[in-house]
XYZ file of N, CA, C and O in Angstrom:
292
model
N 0.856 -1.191 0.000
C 0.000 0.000 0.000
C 0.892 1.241 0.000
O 1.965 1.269 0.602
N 0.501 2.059 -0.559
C 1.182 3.282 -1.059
C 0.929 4.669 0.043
O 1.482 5.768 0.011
N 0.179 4.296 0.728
C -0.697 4.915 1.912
C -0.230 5.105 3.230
O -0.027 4.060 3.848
N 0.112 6.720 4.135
C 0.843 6.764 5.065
C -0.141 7.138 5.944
O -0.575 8.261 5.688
N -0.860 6.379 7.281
C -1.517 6.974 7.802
C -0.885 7.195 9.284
O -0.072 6.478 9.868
N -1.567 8.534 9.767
C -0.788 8.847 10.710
C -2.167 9.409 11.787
O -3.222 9.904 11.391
N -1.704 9.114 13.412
C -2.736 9.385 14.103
C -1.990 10.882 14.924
O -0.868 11.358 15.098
N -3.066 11.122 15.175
C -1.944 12.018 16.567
C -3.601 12.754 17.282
O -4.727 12.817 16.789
N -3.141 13.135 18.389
C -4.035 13.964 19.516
C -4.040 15.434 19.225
O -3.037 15.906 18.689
N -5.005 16.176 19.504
C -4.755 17.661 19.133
C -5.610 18.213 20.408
O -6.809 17.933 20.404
N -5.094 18.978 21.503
C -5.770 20.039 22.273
C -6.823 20.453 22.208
O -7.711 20.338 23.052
N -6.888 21.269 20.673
C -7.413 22.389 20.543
C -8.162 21.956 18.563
O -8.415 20.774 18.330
N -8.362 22.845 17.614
C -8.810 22.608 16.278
C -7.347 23.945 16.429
O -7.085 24.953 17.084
N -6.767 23.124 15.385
C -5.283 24.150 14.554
C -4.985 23.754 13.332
O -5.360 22.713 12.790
N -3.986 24.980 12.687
C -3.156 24.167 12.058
C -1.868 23.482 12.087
O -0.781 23.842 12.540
N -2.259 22.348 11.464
C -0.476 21.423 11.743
C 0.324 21.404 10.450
O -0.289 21.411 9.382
N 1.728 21.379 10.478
C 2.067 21.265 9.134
C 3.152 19.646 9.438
O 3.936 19.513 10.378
N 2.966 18.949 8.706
C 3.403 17.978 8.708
C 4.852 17.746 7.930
O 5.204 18.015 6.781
N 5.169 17.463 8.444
C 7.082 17.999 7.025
C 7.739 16.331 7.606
O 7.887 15.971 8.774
N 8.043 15.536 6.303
C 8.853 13.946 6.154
C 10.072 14.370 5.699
O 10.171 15.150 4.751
N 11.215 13.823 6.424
C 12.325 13.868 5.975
C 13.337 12.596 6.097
O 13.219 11.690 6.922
N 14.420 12.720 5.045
C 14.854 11.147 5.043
C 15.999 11.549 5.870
O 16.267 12.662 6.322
N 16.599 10.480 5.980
C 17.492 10.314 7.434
C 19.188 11.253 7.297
O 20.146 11.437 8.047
N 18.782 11.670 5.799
C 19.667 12.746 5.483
C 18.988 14.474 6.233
O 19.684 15.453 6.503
N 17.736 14.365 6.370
C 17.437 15.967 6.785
C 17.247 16.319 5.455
O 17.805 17.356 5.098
N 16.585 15.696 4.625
C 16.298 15.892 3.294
C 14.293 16.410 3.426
O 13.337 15.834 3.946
N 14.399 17.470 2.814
C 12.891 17.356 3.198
C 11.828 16.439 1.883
O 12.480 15.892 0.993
N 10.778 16.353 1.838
C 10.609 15.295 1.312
C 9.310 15.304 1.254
O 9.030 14.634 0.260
N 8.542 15.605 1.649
C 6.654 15.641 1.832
C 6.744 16.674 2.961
O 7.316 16.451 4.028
N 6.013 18.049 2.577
C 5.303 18.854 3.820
C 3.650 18.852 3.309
O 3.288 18.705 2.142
N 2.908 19.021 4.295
C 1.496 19.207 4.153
C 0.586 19.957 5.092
O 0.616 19.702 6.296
N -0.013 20.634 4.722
C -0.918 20.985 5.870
C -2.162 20.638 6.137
O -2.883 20.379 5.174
N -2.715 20.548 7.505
C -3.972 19.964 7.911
C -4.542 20.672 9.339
O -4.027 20.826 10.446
N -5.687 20.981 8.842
C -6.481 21.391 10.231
C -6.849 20.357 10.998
O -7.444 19.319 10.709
N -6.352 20.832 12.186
C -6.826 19.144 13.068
C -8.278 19.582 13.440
O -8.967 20.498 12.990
N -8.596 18.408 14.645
C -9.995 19.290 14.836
C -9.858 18.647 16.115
O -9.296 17.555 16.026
N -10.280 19.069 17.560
C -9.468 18.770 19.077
C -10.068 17.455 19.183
O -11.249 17.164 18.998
N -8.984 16.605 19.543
C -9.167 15.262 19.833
C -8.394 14.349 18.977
O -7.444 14.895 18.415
N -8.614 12.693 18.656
C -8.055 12.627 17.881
C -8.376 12.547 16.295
O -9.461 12.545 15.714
N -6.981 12.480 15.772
C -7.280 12.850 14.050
C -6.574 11.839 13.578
O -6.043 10.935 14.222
N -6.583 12.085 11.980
C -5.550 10.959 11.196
C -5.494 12.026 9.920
O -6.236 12.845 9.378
N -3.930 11.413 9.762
C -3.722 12.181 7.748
C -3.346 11.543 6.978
O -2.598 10.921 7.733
N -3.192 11.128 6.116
C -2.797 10.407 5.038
C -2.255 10.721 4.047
O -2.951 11.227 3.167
N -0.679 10.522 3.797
C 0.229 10.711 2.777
C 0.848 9.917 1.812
O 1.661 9.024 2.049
N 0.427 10.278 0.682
C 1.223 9.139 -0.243
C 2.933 9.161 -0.209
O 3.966 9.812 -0.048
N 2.422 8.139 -0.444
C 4.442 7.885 -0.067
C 5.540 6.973 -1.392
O 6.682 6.517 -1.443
N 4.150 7.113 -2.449
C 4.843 6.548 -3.468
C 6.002 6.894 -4.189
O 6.544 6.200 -5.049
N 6.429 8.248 -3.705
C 7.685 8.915 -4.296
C 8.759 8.758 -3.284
O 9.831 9.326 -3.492
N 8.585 8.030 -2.178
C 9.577 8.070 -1.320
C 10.227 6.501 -1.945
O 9.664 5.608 -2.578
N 11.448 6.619 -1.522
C 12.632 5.068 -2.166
C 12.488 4.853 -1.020
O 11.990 5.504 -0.102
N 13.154 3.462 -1.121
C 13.350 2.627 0.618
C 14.082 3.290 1.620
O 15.249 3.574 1.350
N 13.681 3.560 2.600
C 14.437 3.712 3.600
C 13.471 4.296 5.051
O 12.304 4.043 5.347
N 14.510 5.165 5.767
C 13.781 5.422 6.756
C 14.021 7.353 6.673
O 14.942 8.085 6.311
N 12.390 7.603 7.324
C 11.990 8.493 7.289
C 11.356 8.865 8.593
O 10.824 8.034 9.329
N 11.470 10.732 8.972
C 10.882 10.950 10.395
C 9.910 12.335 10.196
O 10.311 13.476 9.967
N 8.527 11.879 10.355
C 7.543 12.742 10.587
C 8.050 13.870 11.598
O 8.573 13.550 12.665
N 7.855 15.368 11.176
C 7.874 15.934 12.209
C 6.604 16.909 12.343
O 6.577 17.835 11.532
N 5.613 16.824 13.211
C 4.417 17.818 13.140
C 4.581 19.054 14.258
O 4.748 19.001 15.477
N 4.477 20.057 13.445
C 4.458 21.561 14.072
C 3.535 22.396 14.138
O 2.995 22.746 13.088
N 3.133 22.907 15.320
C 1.875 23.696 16.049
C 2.192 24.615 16.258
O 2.969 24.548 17.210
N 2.007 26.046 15.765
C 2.148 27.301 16.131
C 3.350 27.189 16.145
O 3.767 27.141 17.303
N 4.663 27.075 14.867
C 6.048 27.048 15.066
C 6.245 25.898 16.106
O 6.204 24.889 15.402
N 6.307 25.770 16.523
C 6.143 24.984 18.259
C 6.790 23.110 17.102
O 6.616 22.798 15.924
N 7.261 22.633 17.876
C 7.590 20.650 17.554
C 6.618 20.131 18.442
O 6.808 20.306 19.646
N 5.508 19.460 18.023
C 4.592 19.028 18.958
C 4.518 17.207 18.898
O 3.603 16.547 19.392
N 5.644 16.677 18.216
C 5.528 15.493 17.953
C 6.030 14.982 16.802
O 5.713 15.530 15.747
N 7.019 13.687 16.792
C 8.096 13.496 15.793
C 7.434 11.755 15.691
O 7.390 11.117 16.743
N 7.145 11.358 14.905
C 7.483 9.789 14.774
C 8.284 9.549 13.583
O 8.728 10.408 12.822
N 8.446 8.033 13.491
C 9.784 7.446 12.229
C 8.830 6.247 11.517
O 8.009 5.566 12.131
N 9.007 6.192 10.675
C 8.520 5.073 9.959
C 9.818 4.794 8.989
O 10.768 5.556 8.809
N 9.561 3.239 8.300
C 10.144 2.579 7.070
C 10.069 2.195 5.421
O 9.653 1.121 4.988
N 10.294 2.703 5.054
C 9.932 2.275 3.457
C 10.689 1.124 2.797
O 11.820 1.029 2.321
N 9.548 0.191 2.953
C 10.417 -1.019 1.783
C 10.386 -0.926 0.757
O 10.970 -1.743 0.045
């Protein structure tokens, strides 16, 4: 599946910007999404990403509010 889904918690309804980067600090997918308070999910294609490993970083008001890593086979 070509399909990146991602959960996360939100406070408040904001915006998040979502930015993937490969393990170089390469940026690679940014997106934006209004959360809405509670939890949410986003979904990124990831068909342009090659194998390897990659680290979500989501940002709230400038602010780092949460980093995960995933793998691409």
């Amino acid at each position: 599946d070509n399909m990146l889904f991602i959960t996360f918690f939100s406070y408040e309804s904001r915006e998040i910007n979502f930015q993937v980067f490969d393990i170089l600090g390469n940026l690679k997918i940014s997106k934006l999404q209004l959360s809405d308070k509670g939890e949410n999910e986003i979904t990124m294609d990831k068909e342009k990403l090659s194998s390897g490993y990659y680290i979500v970083r989501m940002m709230e008001g400038g602010s780092i509010s949460d980093v995960k890593k995933f793998i691409v086979y």
